[in-house]
XYZ file of C-alpha atoms in Angstrom:
90
model
C 53.706 13.510 56.718
C 51.846 10.233 56.351
C 48.546 11.880 55.524
C 50.032 14.268 52.976
C 52.118 11.513 51.360
C 49.111 9.245 50.981
C 47.055 12.121 49.579
C 49.816 13.034 47.093
C 50.041 9.461 45.812
C 46.246 9.275 45.550
C 46.060 12.569 43.642
C 48.764 11.621 41.173
C 47.297 8.180 40.537
C 43.880 9.710 40.056
C 45.455 11.936 37.378
C 46.708 8.770 35.694
C 50.347 9.267 36.701
C 52.651 6.520 37.895
C 54.027 6.733 41.418
C 57.146 4.731 42.206
C 58.812 5.699 45.434
C 57.350 8.476 47.527
C 59.052 9.723 50.671
C 58.051 12.673 52.827
C 60.549 14.333 55.146
C 58.864 16.502 57.756
C 60.284 19.079 60.129
C 58.386 21.094 62.666
C 59.023 24.050 64.946
C 57.239 24.422 68.277
C 56.363 27.594 70.078
C 58.214 28.173 73.329
C 55.347 29.793 75.217
C 52.081 28.144 76.226
C 50.072 26.957 74.550
C 52.966 24.949 73.110
C 52.138 23.975 69.529
C 53.696 23.550 66.117
C 53.793 26.915 64.374
C 55.800 25.921 61.285
C 56.027 22.655 59.339
C 58.192 21.878 56.326
C 57.249 18.937 54.113
C 59.815 17.787 51.536
C 58.450 15.228 49.069
C 60.795 12.910 47.181
C 58.965 11.259 44.308
C 59.870 8.843 41.540
C 57.541 8.836 38.530
C 58.051 7.947 34.894
C 55.387 10.335 33.624
C 54.590 13.044 36.205
C 55.597 16.622 35.396
C 56.257 19.628 37.604
C 52.749 20.846 36.752
C 51.300 17.507 37.878
C 53.128 17.745 41.205
C 51.936 21.319 41.734
C 48.339 20.249 41.052
C 48.655 17.210 43.356
C 50.037 19.425 46.147
C 47.116 21.812 45.701
C 44.599 18.957 45.847
C 46.369 17.482 48.868
C 46.136 20.777 50.735
C 42.620 21.715 49.696
C 40.779 18.381 49.522
C 42.507 15.124 50.369
C 44.553 15.574 53.556
C 42.318 16.105 56.601
C 45.296 16.747 58.867
C 46.433 19.600 56.597
C 42.900 21.006 56.700
C 42.902 20.866 60.469
C 46.197 22.683 61.060
C 46.670 25.027 58.100
C 44.857 27.955 59.724
C 47.200 27.936 62.740
C 50.445 26.618 61.294
C 52.637 27.727 58.407
C 53.175 24.761 56.078
C 55.935 24.957 53.489
C 56.400 22.335 50.806
C 59.099 21.372 48.377
C 59.612 18.382 46.142
C 62.195 16.465 44.180
C 60.977 14.555 41.138
C 63.033 11.849 39.466
C 62.081 9.634 36.530
C 61.712 5.891 36.895
């Protein structure tokens, strides 16, 4: 959650968008059989921005997944990662 949140803020700021509050709520599900690991993660972003649009958030999520979050890169081949977001104006 920390890595993806930092990467989201970085991406949006790099696009010239303001980032007020940013919170990431994460939930994970573990497998029951060995090897025990996370097989599903849900990341819910709560963002306050005066000028970001839904398209900006979608682009920032894509950049976060593909380029800026090394943890996401490490686990995405073995773990389902679902995202959602709530955007409010400043």
